[in-house]
Phi, psi and omega in degrees: 000128182292145181259138178279113181266141179267347178260130182233166177301135179094349179289149174267124184231162177238138176278125184254354180206151177105187185293337180258022182307133179097339179285154177225161180185184181260141179286121180271325184203143177245134178248086187297327181296323181264356184058042181228165177217153175256123184244134183298123176078009183238144177059055182279141175233145179266129182236144174276124183251124177284142182288135176232178179296327183271330187231144179283150179276173178129190180263122180242153175259133177220155180284135175246156185300146177237144184293143183297334180291343179266005182242149173220149177297150175267127181298131181298333182278304187246357175080004179272160180297141179218160174267166186244138174234171178240141173216156180257128180281173182299328181277003178092000180280134180265123183233159174269147176220153178280124182290336182291314185243000183062017180278137179286142182265317176230101184196000000 
């Protein structure tokens, strides 16, 4: 059964647990099957890259997936972690809003 995720691609999030606690970034990709997301500049791992015709070899840093339970949305007003709620606007459109500041996130 598919799970309804509150974090989507393009959202601004804050890491609330783990080695990168306090860092924030934009969600680049969501992996719903694994309940993980890839966040720009967060949870970096160093990988050895073999040289190819298209790419140079060496040690590169890349983002690896982080569990969704370690992420929280960034409040649009003050940038602090917030929870997400849903509300229906007068025109019938359903939008997400930050519970901390009541600001709509996609609307």
